[in-house]
Amino acid sequence: MWIFFLLALLVVAGALAVVLLPNPIHSALMLVFTLMATAGIFLTLGAQFLAVIQVIVYAGAIMVLFVFVIMLLNLRAGEGGEESLHRKTGLGQILGIGLAALLMLQIGLLVLTGKPSLLKSIHPAAELEAQAGGHSQAIGLLLYGKYLLPFEVASVLLLVAIIGAVALSRRHLVIGPGRDESTEEVP
Amino acid sequence: MGVGLPMDVVLGVVIKCLVFFFIVVTAVAYMVQFERKVIAHIQSRIGPSRVGPMGLLQPLADALKLISKETIFPRGADKVLYLLGPVFASAPAFLSYAVIPVGPNLSMFGQEITLYLADINVALLFIFAVASINIYGVFLAGWSSNNKYSLYGGLRSSAQMISYELGMGLSVMGVIMLAGSFSLVDIVNAQAKMPFLLLQPVGYLMFLIAGLAEINRIPFDLPEAEGELVAGFHTEYSGMRFGLFFLGEYANIITTSCIAVLLFWGGWNGPGVTQYPWLGPIWFTIKLVPHLFFMVWTRGTLPRFRYDQLMGFGWKVLLPIGLANILITGLIIALTQR
């Protein structure tokens, strides 16, 4: 039990550090720290596959790309912080506060009623894992069995995102004066 | 503590940790010596031979030299990240050994002793997770040194490592499908009859190539290329901090070789292991040495890839071959298990 509180403390401290540190690379690294602590919480719940996948994919690949971008753009502390924290109240603030309130409400309800989830269709992990023969196997059976369509839709989404990124970052086609329609595409 | 562990279990784990750690550190030190000797012979010279018989005390001399060197701190370097870089580059290399089994269960002193520190059911994924942390060491070092050569080296190296991590993951998918588990102990046990090398030759080749790229060895060591980038991401490091990078790199070599042996060459299986379980670690070492030699051999023989060739190979060649391998393996497994 104390492990959960320790990890939860690390997650919250890391998340606060992400938002409050002035140097962007330090923020990104504290986010990595937060993700590792979250993986630890997954481990305390017995979700080993999720924990390692969290480290491999999120902390190990996505955050590396984040830090890449920060390094390549050479962001420094204070750059881009010209807008102060006290902006005028706009739609963004209202939505943000509204969503946070919703989250608090949901957590409060869960704690008070003691139910595992407010949704009706949940899968009790112990049963599934005993049936499937382990945690990874249970995830595999669910992902490729009952939730195959959402899985495939998610991969199509990722493909669309990749194509969109390539299309956005391509340089414009150049048509020189007096030449025919041949264009040079810069990869 | 809320966890009630009996004292002898804790003691057993601590002793195993210490034994593993000392064996690995010694192995890494002598791996350096092995490499220098083998490369020397490839280049028609002898290599370190003065310190001790056949130069066997050379690693000790190197360690003493590195420890006693002045450690510098470049002006304008980010203090915390500069100090964290070597840590992230060397600690993960040792962390992988927590899940590597070197032999079957022995009964010594009346107790059953398992020759691994931990048998977690996602052991192979754990090793990949730990390899992902290696990437941070490289580019934190590159960025925090406040030096454009280091920055280039760090960026190139981390891009390369991410790309080939995919290749490595795909190459072991076939093995996971055949063994039915991520646990390294299960995978070794599944090879009791036949090593997976015969069933997954493409996977093995892919794993060796991707492994070389992942640990930044020639022919994939453009990020550290002497002559191109001074010393790449560890230009600004001296003394024991550089020593830690070195340690991490050679420990990674041994780790990759260990995993190749475990996944494809049957681990500690071999004739006579069922009657005499202590033969397990001996077979493991016998199978490990050719892999170490291969890693050094490629370093001494091959020229390095240009960076765009390297990235092109990883994404355009290795990835499709890996996917095709998974497809074919899955097909064959599905057809032969009906």
Short mmCIF file of C-alpha atoms in Angstrom, two decimals:
data_model
loop_
_atom_site.label_atom_id
_atom_site.label_comp_id
_atom_site.label_asym_id
_atom_site.label_seq_id
_atom_site.Cartn_x
_atom_site.Cartn_y
_atom_site.Cartn_z
CA MET A 1 0.00 0.00 0.00
CA TRP A 2 2.80 2.40 0.81
CA ILE A 3 4.26 1.68 -2.62
CA PHE A 4 1.16 3.16 -4.22
CA PHE A 5 1.43 6.32 -2.17
CA LEU A 6 5.11 6.67 -2.92
CA LEU A 7 4.56 6.23 -6.66
CA ALA A 8 1.55 8.54 -6.60
CA LEU A 9 3.66 11.18 -4.88
CA LEU A 10 6.33 10.81 -7.57
CA VAL A 11 3.74 11.08 -10.34
CA VAL A 12 2.21 14.23 -8.90
CA ALA A 13 5.60 15.79 -8.17
CA GLY A 14 6.76 14.99 -11.68
CA ALA A 15 3.62 16.41 -13.25
CA LEU A 16 3.94 19.61 -11.25
CA ALA A 17 7.59 19.88 -12.25
CA VAL A 18 6.64 19.53 -15.92
CA VAL A 19 4.41 22.55 -15.71
CA LEU A 20 6.48 24.70 -13.40
CA LEU A 21 10.09 24.26 -14.56
CA PRO A 22 11.37 27.08 -16.78
CA ASN A 23 13.71 25.04 -18.97
CA PRO A 24 11.75 23.07 -21.60
CA ILE A 25 14.17 20.16 -21.68
CA HIS A 26 13.94 19.79 -17.94
CA SER A 27 10.15 19.79 -18.27
CA ALA A 28 10.30 17.07 -20.89
CA LEU A 29 12.58 14.97 -18.72
CA MET A 30 10.30 15.38 -15.74
CA LEU A 31 7.49 14.15 -17.99
CA VAL A 32 9.57 11.04 -18.67
CA PHE A 33 9.97 10.65 -14.93
CA THR A 34 6.20 10.96 -14.47
CA LEU A 35 5.60 8.31 -17.11
CA MET A 36 8.02 5.93 -15.43
CA ALA A 37 6.23 6.41 -12.11
CA THR A 38 2.92 5.73 -13.87
CA ALA A 39 4.40 2.52 -15.24
CA GLY A 40 5.23 1.66 -11.63
CA ILE A 41 1.60 2.17 -10.67
CA PHE A 42 0.58 -0.16 -13.50
CA LEU A 43 2.92 -2.74 -11.99
CA THR A 44 1.29 -2.47 -8.59
CA LEU A 45 -2.03 -3.24 -10.30
CA GLY A 46 -0.57 -6.38 -11.85
CA ALA A 47 -0.55 -5.01 -15.40
CA GLN A 48 2.99 -5.92 -16.35
CA PHE A 49 2.51 -5.74 -20.10
CA LEU A 50 1.01 -2.27 -19.87
CA ALA A 51 3.83 -1.10 -17.65
CA VAL A 52 6.63 -2.15 -20.00
CA ILE A 53 4.75 -0.98 -23.07
CA GLN A 54 4.27 2.38 -21.38
CA VAL A 55 8.03 2.66 -20.92
CA ILE A 56 8.91 1.39 -24.40
CA VAL A 57 6.40 3.42 -26.38
CA TYR A 58 5.59 6.50 -24.37
CA ALA A 59 8.70 7.20 -22.33
CA GLY A 60 11.10 5.60 -24.74
CA ALA A 61 9.93 6.72 -28.15
CA ILE A 62 7.35 9.50 -28.00
CA MET A 63 9.19 11.52 -25.36
CA VAL A 64 12.43 11.08 -27.25
CA LEU A 65 10.78 12.73 -30.23
CA PHE A 66 9.49 15.51 -27.99
CA VAL A 67 12.96 16.19 -26.68
CA PHE A 68 14.31 16.01 -30.24
CA VAL A 69 11.99 18.78 -31.33
CA ILE A 70 12.89 20.91 -28.34
CA MET A 71 16.56 20.45 -29.07
CA LEU A 72 16.27 21.08 -32.79
CA LEU A 73 14.22 24.21 -32.30
CA ASN A 74 16.71 25.18 -29.63
CA LEU A 75 14.04 26.45 -27.30
CA ARG A 76 15.40 28.28 -24.34
CA ALA A 77 13.88 28.99 -20.99
CA GLY A 78 11.56 31.95 -21.09
CA GLU A 79 11.14 31.91 -24.87
CA GLY A 80 7.47 31.64 -25.69
CA GLY A 81 6.58 32.58 -22.15
CA GLU A 82 5.74 36.10 -23.17
CA GLU A 83 2.06 35.52 -22.55
CA SER A 84 1.69 35.71 -18.83
CA LEU A 85 -0.36 33.33 -16.81
CA HIS A 86 -3.04 35.93 -16.29
CA ARG A 87 -4.61 36.03 -19.69
CA LYS A 88 -8.11 37.20 -20.23
CA THR A 89 -10.70 34.51 -19.63
CA GLY A 90 -11.56 32.85 -22.89
CA LEU A 91 -13.15 29.69 -24.18
CA GLY A 92 -9.98 27.76 -23.44
CA GLN A 93 -10.05 28.60 -19.75
CA ILE A 94 -13.72 27.71 -19.43
CA LEU A 95 -13.34 24.40 -21.18
CA GLY A 96 -10.24 23.56 -19.17
CA ILE A 97 -11.83 24.31 -15.83
CA GLY A 98 -15.00 22.53 -16.87
CA LEU A 99 -13.17 19.37 -17.84
CA ALA A 100 -11.11 19.42 -14.66
CA ALA A 101 -14.30 19.74 -12.62
CA LEU A 102 -15.81 16.80 -14.52
CA LEU A 103 -12.75 14.70 -13.76
CA MET A 104 -12.89 15.60 -10.07
CA LEU A 105 -16.59 14.74 -9.99
CA GLN A 106 -15.99 11.34 -11.56
CA ILE A 107 -13.13 10.50 -9.20
CA GLY A 108 -15.21 11.60 -6.23
CA LEU A 109 -18.14 9.43 -7.30
CA LEU A 110 -15.89 6.42 -7.80
CA VAL A 111 -14.31 6.84 -4.39
CA LEU A 112 -17.63 7.37 -2.65
CA THR A 113 -19.56 4.51 -4.20
CA GLY A 114 -16.61 2.10 -4.20
CA LYS A 115 -17.44 0.79 -7.66
CA PRO A 116 -14.62 -0.12 -10.03
CA SER A 117 -16.07 1.92 -12.85
CA LEU A 118 -19.03 4.07 -13.78
CA LEU A 119 -19.36 2.31 -17.10
CA LYS A 120 -21.42 -0.80 -17.42
CA SER A 121 -19.20 -2.85 -19.67
CA ILE A 122 -16.04 -3.53 -17.75
CA HIS A 123 -13.89 -6.59 -17.70
CA PRO A 124 -12.87 -7.93 -14.31
CA ALA A 125 -9.18 -8.49 -14.74
CA ALA A 126 -8.72 -11.48 -12.47
CA GLU A 127 -11.31 -13.59 -14.28
CA LEU A 128 -10.03 -12.71 -17.72
CA GLU A 129 -6.43 -13.36 -16.83
CA ALA A 130 -7.19 -16.68 -15.24
CA GLN A 131 -9.11 -17.65 -18.36
CA ALA A 132 -6.51 -16.46 -20.81
CA GLY A 133 -3.49 -17.65 -18.87
CA GLY A 134 -1.80 -14.39 -18.04
CA HIS A 135 -1.99 -10.66 -18.37
CA SER A 136 -0.45 -10.26 -21.84
CA GLN A 137 -2.57 -13.08 -23.16
CA ALA A 138 -5.73 -11.46 -21.77
CA ILE A 139 -4.89 -8.17 -23.47
CA GLY A 140 -4.18 -9.99 -26.70
CA LEU A 141 -7.43 -11.90 -26.66
CA LEU A 142 -9.45 -8.77 -25.94
CA LEU A 143 -7.66 -6.58 -28.43
CA TYR A 144 -7.86 -9.02 -31.31
CA GLY A 145 -11.16 -10.57 -30.34
CA LYS A 146 -13.81 -8.33 -28.93
CA TYR A 147 -12.21 -5.00 -29.80
CA LEU A 148 -10.77 -5.84 -33.19
CA LEU A 149 -12.68 -3.11 -35.01
CA PRO A 150 -11.60 -0.26 -32.70
CA PHE A 151 -8.03 -1.59 -32.95
CA GLU A 152 -8.07 -1.47 -36.74
CA VAL A 153 -9.74 1.94 -36.73
CA ALA A 154 -7.02 3.22 -34.41
CA SER A 155 -4.31 1.99 -36.78
CA VAL A 156 -6.05 3.67 -39.73
CA LEU A 157 -6.14 6.87 -37.65
CA LEU A 158 -2.40 6.61 -37.09
CA LEU A 159 -1.85 6.08 -40.80
CA VAL A 160 -3.91 9.17 -41.60
CA ALA A 161 -1.90 11.16 -39.06
CA ILE A 162 1.38 10.02 -40.64
CA ILE A 163 0.21 10.90 -44.13
CA GLY A 164 -1.01 14.25 -42.86
CA ALA A 165 2.34 14.97 -41.25
CA VAL A 166 4.22 14.07 -44.43
CA ALA A 167 1.86 16.21 -46.54
CA LEU A 168 2.16 19.18 -44.20
CA SER A 169 5.92 19.11 -44.05
CA ARG A 170 6.54 18.67 -47.74
CA ARG A 171 7.89 21.73 -49.47
CA HIS A 172 5.74 23.31 -52.10
CA LEU A 173 6.04 22.19 -55.70
CA VAL A 174 8.14 24.60 -57.69
CA ILE A 175 7.18 25.46 -61.24
CA GLY A 176 9.86 27.55 -62.87
CA PRO A 177 9.14 30.25 -65.46
CA GLY A 178 9.34 29.09 -69.06
CA ARG A 179 9.58 25.44 -68.12
CA ASP A 180 6.91 22.85 -68.58
CA GLU A 181 4.87 21.42 -65.78
CA SER A 182 7.67 19.27 -64.44
CA THR A 183 8.02 19.85 -60.75
CA GLU A 184 10.71 19.05 -58.29
CA GLU A 185 9.58 17.50 -55.11
CA VAL A 186 11.94 17.75 -52.19
CA PRO A 187 11.62 14.59 -50.15
CA MET B 1 7.36 -2.86 5.38
CA GLY B 2 4.08 -4.09 4.08
CA VAL B 3 5.81 -6.81 2.07
CA GLY B 4 6.60 -9.87 4.10
CA LEU B 5 9.67 -11.39 2.49
CA PRO B 6 11.53 -14.09 4.34
CA MET B 7 15.10 -13.22 5.18
CA ASP B 8 16.72 -16.04 3.25
CA VAL B 9 14.98 -15.05 0.03
CA VAL B 10 16.20 -11.48 0.38
CA LEU B 11 19.70 -12.69 1.18
CA GLY B 12 19.66 -15.00 -1.82
CA VAL B 13 18.65 -12.19 -4.13
CA VAL B 14 21.28 -9.84 -2.74
CA ILE B 15 24.01 -12.43 -3.14
CA LYS B 16 22.93 -13.16 -6.70
CA CYS B 17 22.90 -9.45 -7.50
CA LEU B 18 26.45 -9.05 -6.23
CA VAL B 19 27.69 -12.12 -8.07
CA PHE B 20 26.08 -11.04 -11.33
CA PHE B 21 27.36 -7.52 -10.97
CA PHE B 22 30.93 -8.53 -10.36
CA ILE B 23 30.90 -11.08 -13.14
CA VAL B 24 29.50 -8.52 -15.57
CA VAL B 25 31.95 -5.79 -14.62
CA THR B 26 34.89 -8.15 -14.99
CA ALA B 27 33.48 -9.45 -18.27
CA VAL B 28 33.13 -5.91 -19.57
CA ALA B 29 36.67 -5.02 -18.61
CA TYR B 30 38.05 -8.08 -20.34
CA MET B 31 35.76 -7.54 -23.31
CA VAL B 32 37.66 -4.33 -23.93
CA GLN B 33 40.92 -6.23 -23.77
CA PHE B 34 39.55 -8.97 -26.05
CA GLU B 35 38.50 -6.39 -28.58
CA ARG B 36 41.83 -4.63 -28.59
CA LYS B 37 43.69 -7.89 -29.06
CA VAL B 38 41.43 -9.20 -31.81
CA ILE B 39 41.41 -5.91 -33.72
CA ALA B 40 45.16 -5.77 -33.35
CA HIS B 41 45.56 -9.21 -34.90
CA ILE B 42 43.17 -8.29 -37.70
CA GLN B 43 45.44 -5.33 -38.37
CA SER B 44 48.62 -7.44 -38.21
CA ARG B 45 49.85 -6.17 -34.91
CA ILE B 46 49.81 -7.52 -31.38
CA GLY B 47 47.80 -5.21 -29.18
CA PRO B 48 48.33 -4.53 -25.49
CA SER B 49 50.90 -7.02 -24.25
CA ARG B 50 53.08 -5.20 -21.73
CA VAL B 51 50.93 -5.00 -18.65
CA GLY B 52 50.87 -8.46 -17.11
CA PRO B 53 51.15 -11.71 -19.02
CA MET B 54 49.65 -11.26 -22.52
CA GLY B 55 48.44 -7.89 -21.43
CA LEU B 56 45.83 -9.37 -19.11
CA LEU B 57 46.22 -6.64 -16.50
CA GLN B 58 45.62 -3.91 -19.08
CA PRO B 59 41.98 -3.32 -18.05
CA LEU B 60 43.17 -2.65 -14.51
CA ALA B 61 45.65 -0.09 -15.81
CA ASP B 62 42.94 1.52 -17.94
CA ALA B 63 40.57 1.74 -15.01
CA LEU B 64 43.22 3.32 -12.81
CA LYS B 65 44.05 5.84 -15.52
CA LEU B 66 40.45 6.82 -16.05
CA ILE B 67 39.76 7.22 -12.35
CA SER B 68 42.76 9.44 -11.81
CA LYS B 69 42.11 11.77 -14.75
CA GLU B 70 40.93 15.30 -14.19
CA THR B 71 37.20 15.63 -14.75
CA ILE B 72 36.29 18.80 -16.59
CA PHE B 73 33.07 20.66 -16.78
CA PRO B 74 32.50 22.59 -20.01
CA ARG B 75 31.43 26.21 -19.72
CA GLY B 76 27.77 26.70 -20.48
CA ALA B 77 26.93 23.06 -20.04
CA ASP B 78 23.71 22.19 -18.33
CA LYS B 79 24.98 20.88 -15.02
CA VAL B 80 22.29 18.37 -14.12
CA LEU B 81 21.96 16.87 -17.58
CA TYR B 82 25.72 16.72 -18.07
CA LEU B 83 26.03 14.62 -14.94
CA LEU B 84 22.99 12.48 -15.76
CA GLY B 85 24.18 11.55 -19.24
CA PRO B 86 26.72 8.89 -18.27
CA VAL B 87 24.31 7.46 -15.71
CA PHE B 88 21.62 6.88 -18.31
CA ALA B 89 24.18 5.42 -20.68
CA SER B 90 25.61 2.82 -18.33
CA ALA B 91 22.94 1.89 -15.78
CA PRO B 92 20.48 0.36 -18.30
CA ALA B 93 23.23 -1.86 -19.64
CA PHE B 94 23.52 -3.51 -16.24
CA LEU B 95 19.79 -3.51 -15.57
CA SER B 96 19.13 -6.00 -18.36
CA TYR B 97 21.09 -8.66 -16.51
CA ALA B 98 18.33 -8.86 -13.94
CA VAL B 99 16.32 -11.09 -16.27
CA ILE B 100 18.97 -13.06 -18.13
CA PRO B 101 19.02 -16.75 -17.16
CA VAL B 102 22.40 -18.43 -17.53
CA GLY B 103 21.48 -21.95 -16.58
CA PRO B 104 18.84 -24.35 -15.36
CA ASN B 105 17.92 -24.64 -11.70
CA LEU B 106 20.75 -26.02 -9.64
CA SER B 107 20.46 -27.70 -6.30
CA MET B 108 23.37 -26.54 -4.24
CA PHE B 109 23.71 -26.69 -0.46
CA GLY B 110 20.39 -28.50 -0.28
CA GLN B 111 18.49 -25.62 -1.87
CA GLU B 112 17.12 -25.08 -5.33
CA ILE B 113 18.97 -22.14 -6.82
CA THR B 114 17.72 -20.44 -9.93
CA LEU B 115 20.42 -19.00 -12.15
CA TYR B 116 18.57 -15.82 -12.89
CA LEU B 117 17.73 -12.82 -10.77
CA ALA B 118 14.10 -12.56 -11.78
CA ASP B 119 11.78 -14.45 -14.05
CA ILE B 120 9.18 -11.89 -15.00
CA ASN B 121 6.59 -12.81 -17.56
CA VAL B 122 7.45 -9.82 -19.74
CA ALA B 123 11.21 -10.25 -19.48
CA LEU B 124 11.95 -9.67 -23.18
CA LEU B 125 9.87 -6.50 -23.22
CA PHE B 126 11.66 -5.40 -20.07
CA ILE B 127 14.95 -5.62 -21.93
CA PHE B 128 13.56 -3.47 -24.73
CA ALA B 129 12.23 -0.98 -22.21
CA VAL B 130 15.65 -0.73 -20.64
CA ALA B 131 17.22 -0.31 -24.08
CA SER B 132 14.91 2.65 -24.68
CA ILE B 133 16.39 4.37 -21.65
CA ASN B 134 19.85 4.06 -23.20
CA ILE B 135 18.72 6.54 -25.83
CA TYR B 136 18.28 9.24 -23.21
CA GLY B 137 21.85 8.88 -22.05
CA VAL B 138 23.15 9.44 -25.52
CA PHE B 139 21.31 12.54 -26.41
CA LEU B 140 21.33 14.13 -22.98
CA ALA B 141 25.10 13.86 -23.15
CA GLY B 142 25.09 15.30 -26.64
CA TRP B 143 22.89 18.23 -25.83
CA SER B 144 24.20 19.19 -22.43
CA SER B 145 27.81 19.45 -23.55
CA ASN B 146 27.17 22.81 -25.22
CA ASN B 147 29.17 21.70 -28.24
CA LYS B 148 27.87 21.44 -31.78
CA TYR B 149 29.74 18.21 -32.54
CA SER B 150 28.25 16.57 -29.48
CA LEU B 151 24.80 17.80 -30.42
CA TYR B 152 25.01 16.35 -33.92
CA GLY B 153 26.37 13.10 -32.57
CA GLY B 154 23.66 12.88 -29.97
CA LEU B 155 20.82 13.64 -32.36
CA ARG B 156 22.05 11.24 -35.02
CA SER B 157 22.66 8.52 -32.53
CA SER B 158 19.27 8.73 -30.89
CA ALA B 159 17.47 8.81 -34.24
CA GLN B 160 19.41 5.74 -35.26
CA MET B 161 18.67 3.95 -32.01
CA ILE B 162 14.94 4.57 -32.22
CA SER B 163 14.78 3.37 -35.82
CA TYR B 164 16.63 0.17 -35.16
CA GLU B 165 14.75 -0.51 -31.96
CA LEU B 166 11.75 -1.15 -34.20
CA GLY B 167 13.78 -3.56 -36.27
CA MET B 168 14.95 -5.36 -33.16
CA GLY B 169 11.42 -5.67 -31.81
CA LEU B 170 10.11 -7.09 -35.07
CA SER B 171 12.97 -9.54 -35.37
CA VAL B 172 12.15 -11.18 -32.05
CA MET B 173 8.43 -11.38 -32.75
CA GLY B 174 8.93 -14.69 -34.50
CA VAL B 175 10.69 -16.12 -31.46
CA ILE B 176 7.91 -14.91 -29.18
CA MET B 177 5.32 -16.52 -31.41
CA LEU B 178 7.19 -19.82 -31.42
CA ALA B 179 7.76 -19.86 -27.67
CA GLY B 180 4.37 -18.43 -26.74
CA SER B 181 5.73 -16.25 -23.98
CA PHE B 182 7.77 -13.14 -23.28
CA SER B 183 9.60 -14.77 -20.41
CA LEU B 184 13.23 -15.56 -21.19
CA VAL B 185 13.19 -18.70 -19.06
CA ASP B 186 10.22 -20.01 -21.07
CA ILE B 187 11.92 -19.14 -24.34
CA VAL B 188 15.08 -21.03 -23.38
CA ASN B 189 13.05 -24.00 -22.21
CA ALA B 190 11.13 -24.02 -25.49
CA GLN B 191 14.41 -24.57 -27.32
CA ALA B 192 15.24 -27.79 -25.54
CA LYS B 193 14.78 -29.77 -28.76
CA MET B 194 15.84 -27.33 -31.43
CA PRO B 195 17.32 -23.84 -31.28
CA PHE B 196 15.21 -21.17 -32.86
CA LEU B 197 18.10 -20.32 -35.14
CA LEU B 198 16.97 -23.08 -37.48
CA LEU B 199 13.37 -21.93 -37.38
CA GLN B 200 14.01 -18.20 -37.58
CA PRO B 201 17.20 -17.58 -39.56
CA VAL B 202 15.95 -14.28 -40.94
CA GLY B 203 14.99 -13.15 -37.47
CA TYR B 204 18.45 -13.99 -36.19
CA LEU B 205 20.22 -12.01 -38.91
CA MET B 206 17.87 -9.10 -38.39
CA PHE B 207 18.48 -9.19 -34.67
CA LEU B 208 22.24 -9.15 -35.09
CA ILE B 209 22.13 -6.23 -37.50
CA ALA B 210 19.61 -4.24 -35.51
CA GLY B 211 21.49 -5.04 -32.32
CA LEU B 212 24.73 -3.67 -33.78
CA ALA B 213 22.92 -0.50 -34.76
CA GLU B 214 21.22 -0.20 -31.41
CA ILE B 215 24.49 -0.25 -29.49
CA ASN B 216 26.21 2.12 -31.90
CA ARG B 217 28.85 -0.28 -33.12
CA ILE B 218 30.60 -0.24 -36.45
CA PRO B 219 29.29 -0.40 -39.11
CA PHE B 220 26.70 1.84 -37.49
CA ASP B 221 28.83 4.09 -35.37
CA LEU B 222 28.67 7.32 -37.32
CA PRO B 223 27.48 9.15 -34.21
CA GLU B 224 30.77 8.38 -32.53
CA ALA B 225 32.86 8.48 -35.60
CA GLU B 226 36.34 9.60 -34.77
CA GLY B 227 37.44 11.87 -37.52
CA GLU B 228 33.93 12.95 -38.34
CA LEU B 229 32.49 14.24 -35.16
CA VAL B 230 35.55 14.24 -32.92
CA ALA B 231 34.05 11.74 -30.55
CA GLY B 232 30.39 12.41 -31.10
CA PHE B 233 28.20 12.74 -28.09
CA HIS B 234 30.89 11.97 -25.54
CA THR B 235 33.40 14.54 -26.78
CA GLU B 236 33.24 16.68 -23.70
CA TYR B 237 33.52 13.91 -21.17
CA SER B 238 36.75 12.91 -19.49
CA GLY B 239 37.92 10.66 -16.72
CA MET B 240 35.48 8.31 -15.09
CA ARG B 241 32.46 9.93 -16.78
CA PHE B 242 33.87 8.86 -20.12
CA GLY B 243 34.68 5.57 -18.46
CA LEU B 244 31.01 5.10 -17.70
CA PHE B 245 30.09 5.59 -21.37
CA PHE B 246 32.71 3.07 -22.32
CA LEU B 247 31.48 0.67 -19.67
CA GLY B 248 27.93 1.06 -20.90
CA GLU B 249 28.85 0.45 -24.51
CA TYR B 250 30.78 -2.73 -23.83
CA ALA B 251 28.19 -3.99 -21.37
CA ASN B 252 25.62 -3.43 -24.12
CA ILE B 253 27.71 -5.57 -26.47
CA ILE B 254 27.69 -8.41 -23.98
CA THR B 255 23.97 -7.93 -23.29
CA THR B 256 23.06 -8.06 -26.97
CA SER B 257 25.18 -11.18 -27.43
CA CYS B 258 23.55 -12.79 -24.38
CA ILE B 259 20.09 -12.09 -25.74
CA ALA B 260 21.02 -13.43 -29.18
CA VAL B 261 22.24 -16.63 -27.52
CA LEU B 262 19.13 -16.92 -25.36
CA LEU B 263 16.64 -16.25 -28.12
CA PHE B 264 18.22 -18.00 -31.08
CA TRP B 265 20.95 -20.37 -29.97
CA GLY B 266 19.08 -22.20 -27.24
CA GLY B 267 20.52 -20.39 -24.24
CA TRP B 268 22.04 -22.83 -21.82
CA ASN B 269 20.71 -25.94 -23.56
CA GLY B 270 23.22 -28.43 -24.82
CA PRO B 271 24.12 -32.11 -24.64
CA GLY B 272 24.33 -33.31 -21.07
CA VAL B 273 22.51 -30.45 -19.42
CA THR B 274 19.63 -32.52 -18.09
CA GLN B 275 21.94 -34.88 -16.20
CA TYR B 276 24.49 -32.30 -15.14
CA PRO B 277 22.75 -28.95 -14.69
CA TRP B 278 26.00 -27.18 -13.93
CA LEU B 279 26.90 -27.64 -17.60
CA GLY B 280 24.26 -25.00 -18.37
CA PRO B 281 26.38 -21.90 -17.69
CA ILE B 282 29.30 -23.54 -19.48
CA TRP B 283 27.26 -24.08 -22.63
CA PHE B 284 25.97 -20.54 -22.33
CA THR B 285 29.50 -19.15 -22.23
CA ILE B 286 30.60 -21.38 -25.10
CA LYS B 287 27.77 -20.02 -27.20
CA LEU B 288 28.42 -16.46 -26.10
CA VAL B 289 32.03 -16.23 -27.23
CA PRO B 290 31.39 -16.55 -31.00
CA HIS B 291 28.89 -13.72 -30.73
CA LEU B 292 31.36 -11.49 -28.93
CA PHE B 293 33.94 -12.38 -31.54
CA PHE B 294 31.44 -11.50 -34.28
CA MET B 295 30.86 -8.07 -32.80
CA VAL B 296 34.58 -7.37 -32.65
CA TRP B 297 35.18 -8.90 -36.06
CA THR B 298 32.67 -6.60 -37.74
CA ARG B 299 34.30 -3.67 -36.03
CA GLY B 300 37.70 -4.55 -37.34
CA THR B 301 36.61 -5.33 -40.86
CA LEU B 302 33.71 -3.23 -42.07
CA PRO B 303 33.63 0.46 -43.01
CA ARG B 304 30.90 2.53 -41.49
CA PHE B 305 27.59 3.39 -43.07
CA ARG B 306 26.84 6.94 -44.10
CA TYR B 307 24.05 8.34 -42.01
CA ASP B 308 21.39 8.48 -44.73
CA GLN B 309 22.29 4.97 -45.87
CA LEU B 310 21.94 3.84 -42.30
CA MET B 311 18.51 5.34 -41.78
CA GLY B 312 17.33 4.20 -45.20
CA PHE B 313 18.41 0.67 -44.46
CA GLY B 314 16.64 0.62 -41.13
CA TRP B 315 13.33 1.91 -42.37
CA LYS B 316 13.16 0.72 -45.96
CA VAL B 317 14.82 -2.67 -45.74
CA LEU B 318 14.81 -3.98 -42.20
CA LEU B 319 11.25 -3.03 -41.34
CA PRO B 320 9.55 -4.68 -44.36
CA ILE B 321 11.68 -7.80 -43.96
CA GLY B 322 10.70 -7.96 -40.30
CA LEU B 323 7.01 -7.64 -41.12
CA ALA B 324 7.28 -10.30 -43.82
CA ASN B 325 9.02 -12.56 -41.32
CA ILE B 326 6.20 -12.15 -38.81
CA LEU B 327 3.63 -12.81 -41.51
CA ILE B 328 5.28 -16.00 -42.72
CA THR B 329 6.00 -17.27 -39.23
CA GLY B 330 2.43 -16.63 -38.14
CA LEU B 331 1.10 -18.36 -41.24
CA ILE B 332 3.23 -21.43 -40.70
CA ILE B 333 2.35 -21.62 -37.01
CA ALA B 334 -1.36 -21.28 -37.75
CA LEU B 335 -1.24 -23.91 -40.48
CA THR B 336 0.80 -26.48 -38.56
CA GLN B 337 -1.22 -26.20 -35.39
CA ARG B 338 -4.61 -26.98 -36.82
#
